[in-house]
Amino acid sequence: MKALAVLTGDGHEIRSRASDMVPLLSSLAESLSDLELCMIYTGSVPDRFPEWPMALSRVHRIQLPDAGVPDPLLDFISDMAETCPKNLYLFDGTDIGDCLAARLGYRLAGSSCLQVQTCRMTDEKNLTSWRLACGGHLLARTVLEKFPWCLSAAATPGTALGWTGDSGCPVTDHPAAAMPVQSWVISSVSVPVETDSPLTGADRILVLGNGVGSRENLARMNPVAEALGAQIGATRPVVMNGWLPMARLIGVSGTMVAPSLCIVAGASGTGAFCAGIRQAECIVAINTDPDAPVFETADVGIVDDLVPVLLALETLIRKKESS
Amino acid sequence: MKLAVCFKTIHDYAMVPPEDWQMTGRYTADPGPVRQVFNCYEESALEMALALGNSPLSSGPASKNAVLTDSGDAAGPPLRVERTALTVDDNRADLFLRHLIAVGYDRAVRVAPDRDLDFSPRTVAATLATWITGSDPPDLMIFGPRGGAGEHCQTGPLVAEMLGWPCLMSVAALAFDDSRRLRVTCRKDRSCRIHVVEPPLVLVTGIATETNRLRIPTLKQKLDARNRSVQVLSLADLDLSRFDSGDKASSTDLVGVPKSHRTCTMIHGDSPQEKAQVLADTYLKPEQVP
Ligand SMILES: Cc1cc2nc3c(=O)[nH]c(=O)nc-3n(C[C@H](O)[C@H](O)[C@H](O)COP(=O)(O)OP(=O)(O)OC[C@H]3O[C@@H](n4cnc5c(N)ncnc54)[C@H](O)[C@@H]3O)c2cc1C
Ligand SMILES: Nc1ncnc2c1ncn2[C@@H]1O[C@H](COP(=O)(O)O)[C@@H](O)[C@H]1O
């Protein structure tokens, strides 16, 4: 089977997104006879390559004229598919990766499945993939019957992937000038944003859910997190209320984390959120509702109001520190 | 400018007790008598479209900014934004469509499917694309990033592909610039870009939207909306043959619950302080405290 892997993530994203693809590539390794890689960039040319579990036969470095405008890339890859067809196109699970996997699957009259967690060849003609559905509560199994298969990889925490300056294979450069002009884009500018990633790699995380109740309560949790040496994470409603920036969101649509300690306070524990903390070593849940589903995902549970419990915890830690 | 927002209400999955998912061993996207809700991402998308409709340039008297374009020309009458809410769903969606009419949607359209389409994203996309190419096509189609029970993450891009329209992802905000052109802000975790674009196009919202909860109608809006009806079409009213709606390319079934390998030890105590003490002593070992 011939495959093309496409990394669309930009500078910060590319490393974790390339790691996310490892489990899928590994489970297909036996069937892969040839793997090429496309690395998409807008700024400087990428000069390091992922050390994936199998050798690459060629790397294409493709420059996009406008970041976030995937259309020319789609044309480029479908042109490539015509001259050098593959059985499998594997994209990273960024928004752009998803967009390309869906569109390419349709354009090439193949089949698509996005945000795939695991996959396996069921026979020569069928690929079976598993991903989350129904608010993250259920696993959906999709059998892809039509070639080519277009997949995108779901985020998986924790796989550290090496990068090397030696691609180990020929590299072809495709500068932006070769891309068709997108006349519908009148202008496109980048606006600077905060670039540190507070959650990735954090050893301890204090996740605050809707149960925190207010911006004021949330502010009271900063010293708690500090005493714990933890980063603060959030569930979707907390981000929706504008209490915390979206870089703090944990779950299927935010960051997947793998800390050694994760204290989840005031979150009901829905599947879409819990998928994001599943790899934590120890999960402590604090919730006023003894029947909250979050206790199903936790190692340790406390039924109580999160505010007094966490403030008491802070006092205890500070006392220990000073003694 | 005409725009349509596509949405699909979902069961409030958060309300389903964990054991109910496990109970029968047969997994279904319909967990029975659970209320329907807007998917949070589509709620942002629906509100985003309303906010565009209400921007100073697009309704009421032209604002100061609207008078001149980049080239100094008079900008003409204010832009009117005509909004449609569109869903492929059974009649459980009608309540939500009426809510949308009350808060300012000009049209609410429901295409009634002839079978369960939760896991047929191409059929849903073909249905939406067929509607779009009907008699009064919109300039903008807005989608959520993942929706329905299926959460395929592909309906918006699929519709774009079917129509041959461009597609922008991770859309966080919409506005008109001084020259009355559409300005789309796309925001991701660590990047933000502003594109000024020429419709038609498909927009897929992201998670970092500037609008969040959908507004609630006032009593007066609710009463006014009572006289306006939801337009219901059947799949038979649409000729889907233009697009490859064949979901034969793949088949999906629900096979289980994501495994939790944990058993929860409860900490008991008479006060929050006591519980915190046990937590600190037993689970936050001294070497773990920074
Ligand atoms: C397609 C899709 C994708 C999604 N992706 C994500 C995602 O990536 N991440 C995410 O977080 N969500 C996501 N969601 C939303 C998700 O389904 C839930 O709505 C959300 O996670 C609920 O957040 P919550 O638990 O904080 O709030 P709620 O469900 O409102 O729960 C609040 C909890 O706090 C408890 N509580 C209340 N007061 C207190 C108190 N004083 N002390 C202690 N406990 C208290 C309550 O008992 C309750 O259990 C997604 C939804 C959809 C439809
Ligand atoms: N049945 C439907 N009717 C209308 N819009 C839909 C439907 N299903 C999905 N969508 C739209 O497509 C988006 C992505 O859905 P999905 O591809 O299923 O994850 C959703 O957020 C909606 O905006």
Tab-separated table of N, CA, C and O and ligand atoms in Angstrom, chain B residues 5-8 39 41-42 45 86-89 117-118 121 124 128 142-158 204-205, ligand 2:
chain	number	residue	atom	x	y	z
B	5	VAL	N	-27.004	29.305	8.105
B	5	VAL	CA	-26.255	28.571	9.126
B	5	VAL	C	-26.865	27.181	9.246
B	5	VAL	O	-28.082	27.041	9.394
B	6	CYS	N	-26.014	26.162	9.147
B	6	CYS	CA	-26.491	24.780	9.249
B	6	CYS	C	-26.286	24.280	10.668
B	6	CYS	O	-25.205	24.435	11.233
B	7	PHE	N	-27.305	23.683	11.223
B	7	PHE	CA	-27.156	23.157	12.577
B	7	PHE	C	-27.928	21.862	12.712
B	7	PHE	O	-28.793	21.541	11.895
B	8	LYS	N	-27.592	21.112	13.731
B	8	LYS	CA	-28.294	19.852	14.018
B	8	LYS	C	-28.363	19.737	15.531
B	8	LYS	O	-27.332	19.656	16.193
B	39	ASN	N	-26.044	22.121	19.800
B	39	ASN	CA	-24.630	21.817	19.975
B	39	ASN	C	-23.930	23.157	20.229
B	39	ASN	O	-24.204	24.158	19.563
B	41	TYR	N	-21.139	24.466	19.608
B	41	TYR	CA	-20.396	25.123	18.520
B	41	TYR	C	-21.338	25.756	17.507
B	41	TYR	O	-21.055	26.807	16.945
B	42	GLU	N	-22.460	25.091	17.295
B	42	GLU	CA	-23.430	25.660	16.352
B	42	GLU	C	-24.142	26.850	16.977
B	42	GLU	O	-24.537	27.783	16.286
B	45	ALA	N	-22.065	29.621	16.185
B	45	ALA	CA	-22.179	29.952	14.763
B	45	ALA	C	-23.479	30.716	14.500
B	45	ALA	O	-23.500	31.708	13.760
B	86	LEU	N	-30.823	26.417	8.789
B	86	LEU	CA	-31.112	25.242	7.972
B	86	LEU	C	-30.713	23.971	8.703
B	86	LEU	O	-29.610	23.873	9.239
B	87	THR	N	-31.620	23.005	8.735
B	87	THR	CA	-31.260	21.730	9.352
B	87	THR	C	-31.870	20.570	8.583
B	87	THR	O	-32.924	20.722	7.956
B	88	VAL	N	-31.185	19.457	8.599
B	88	VAL	CA	-31.755	18.211	8.077
B	88	VAL	C	-32.089	17.384	9.305
B	88	VAL	O	-31.185	16.872	9.975
B	89	ASP	N	-33.359	17.299	9.642
B	89	ASP	CA	-33.701	16.702	10.932
B	89	ASP	C	-35.194	16.385	10.975
B	89	ASP	O	-35.961	16.830	10.122
B	117	LEU	N	-29.948	9.783	9.421
B	117	LEU	CA	-28.746	10.180	8.675
B	117	LEU	C	-27.571	10.525	9.610
B	117	LEU	O	-26.599	11.129	9.191
B	118	ASP	N	-27.690	10.107	10.878
B	118	ASP	CA	-26.634	10.447	11.842
B	118	ASP	C	-25.247	10.038	11.368
B	118	ASP	O	-24.259	10.693	11.696
B	121	PRO	N	-22.688	11.293	6.546
B	121	PRO	CA	-22.334	12.702	6.338
B	121	PRO	C	-22.434	13.149	4.873
B	121	PRO	O	-22.777	14.299	4.605
B	124	VAL	N	-26.065	13.929	4.086
B	124	VAL	CA	-26.444	15.203	4.701
B	124	VAL	C	-25.822	16.354	3.894
B	124	VAL	O	-26.508	17.329	3.549
B	128	LEU	N	-27.751	19.371	1.885
B	128	LEU	CA	-27.519	20.797	2.130
B	128	LEU	C	-27.058	21.484	0.842
B	128	LEU	O	-27.536	22.569	0.495
B	142	ILE	N	-22.539	28.708	6.759
B	142	ILE	CA	-21.765	28.621	8.000
B	142	ILE	C	-22.058	27.297	8.701
B	142	ILE	O	-23.226	26.899	8.832
B	143	PHE	N	-21.011	26.627	9.124
B	143	PHE	CA	-21.127	25.316	9.771
B	143	PHE	C	-20.386	25.310	11.098
B	143	PHE	O	-19.482	26.099	11.312
B	144	GLY	N	-20.743	24.363	11.951
B	144	GLY	CA	-19.955	24.099	13.151
B	144	GLY	C	-18.827	23.142	12.793
B	144	GLY	O	-18.852	22.499	11.755
B	145	PRO	N	-17.830	23.017	13.687
B	145	PRO	CA	-16.692	22.146	13.384
B	145	PRO	C	-16.995	20.660	13.570
B	145	PRO	O	-16.413	19.820	12.899
B	146	ARG	N	-17.847	20.318	14.519
B	146	ARG	CA	-18.236	18.912	14.679
B	146	ARG	C	-19.647	18.902	15.233
B	146	ARG	O	-19.967	19.640	16.141
B	147	GLY	N	-20.481	18.071	14.659
B	147	GLY	CA	-21.879	18.184	15.046
B	147	GLY	C	-22.639	16.890	14.972
B	147	GLY	O	-22.090	15.836	14.620
B	148	GLY	N	-23.903	16.981	15.314
B	148	GLY	CA	-24.784	15.820	15.280
B	148	GLY	C	-24.275	14.739	16.213
B	148	GLY	O	-23.356	14.957	17.008
B	149	ALA	N	-24.903	13.573	16.147
B	149	ALA	CA	-24.428	12.467	16.960
B	149	ALA	C	-23.147	11.902	16.361
B	149	ALA	O	-22.289	11.381	17.056
B	150	GLY	N	-23.029	12.032	15.040
B	150	GLY	CA	-21.921	11.401	14.330
B	150	GLY	C	-20.588	12.099	14.507
B	150	GLY	O	-19.538	11.472	14.459
B	151	GLU	N	-20.621	13.410	14.720
B	151	GLU	CA	-19.386	14.193	14.867
B	151	GLU	C	-18.337	13.807	13.825
B	151	GLU	O	-17.218	13.432	14.154
B	152	HIS	N	-18.719	13.928	12.563
B	152	HIS	CA	-17.813	13.511	11.490
B	152	HIS	C	-16.734	14.523	11.194
B	152	HIS	O	-15.742	14.219	10.542
B	153	CYS	N	-16.950	15.754	11.631
B	153	CYS	CA	-16.002	16.851	11.397
B	153	CYS	C	-15.791	17.078	9.909
B	153	CYS	O	-14.680	17.429	9.487
B	154	GLN	N	-16.780	16.826	9.087
B	154	GLN	CA	-16.522	16.978	7.656
B	154	GLN	C	-17.659	17.592	6.848
B	154	GLN	O	-17.471	17.866	5.655
B	155	THR	N	-18.798	17.859	7.457
B	155	THR	CA	-19.935	18.282	6.640
B	155	THR	C	-19.670	19.620	5.929
B	155	THR	O	-19.945	19.748	4.731
B	156	GLY	N	-19.141	20.613	6.659
B	156	GLY	CA	-18.854	21.921	6.033
B	156	GLY	C	-17.901	21.789	4.849
B	156	GLY	O	-18.231	22.192	3.723
B	157	PRO	N	-16.702	21.206	5.059
B	157	PRO	CA	-15.783	21.023	3.924
B	157	PRO	C	-16.390	20.203	2.783
B	157	PRO	O	-16.139	20.492	1.610
B	158	LEU	N	-17.204	19.199	3.119
B	158	LEU	CA	-17.833	18.392	2.063
B	158	LEU	C	-18.760	19.243	1.201
B	158	LEU	O	-18.768	19.131	-0.033
B	204	VAL	N	-16.408	27.468	8.405
B	204	VAL	CA	-16.574	26.505	9.490
B	204	VAL	C	-16.051	27.168	10.753
B	204	VAL	O	-14.908	27.614	10.784
B	205	THR	N	-16.903	27.255	11.767
B	205	THR	CA	-16.466	27.949	12.972
B	205	THR	C	-15.467	27.093	13.734
B	205	THR	O	-15.394	25.879	13.555
C	2	LIG	N1	-28.292	17.072	9.762
C	2	LIG	C1	-27.700	18.263	9.655
C	2	LIG	N2	-28.402	19.353	9.297
C	2	LIG	C2	-27.817	20.566	9.157
C	2	LIG	N3	-26.524	20.777	9.401
C	2	LIG	C3	-25.765	19.734	9.777
C	2	LIG	C4	-26.305	18.424	9.924
C	2	LIG	N4	-25.311	17.597	10.317
C	2	LIG	C5	-24.208	18.360	10.421
C	2	LIG	N5	-24.465	19.647	10.099
C	2	LIG	C6	-23.531	20.781	10.111
C	2	LIG	O1	-22.226	20.307	9.879
C	2	LIG	C7	-21.384	20.567	11.005
C	2	LIG	C8	-20.391	19.452	11.176
C	2	LIG	O2	-21.036	18.223	11.385
C	2	LIG	P1	-20.250	16.822	11.293
C	2	LIG	O3	-19.533	16.817	10.011
C	2	LIG	O4	-21.284	15.770	11.393
C	2	LIG	O5	-19.319	16.802	12.487
C	2	LIG	C9	-22.336	20.759	12.156
C	2	LIG	O6	-21.756	21.540	13.183
C	2	LIG	C10	-23.499	21.472	11.469
C	2	LIG	O7	-23.194	22.837	11.267
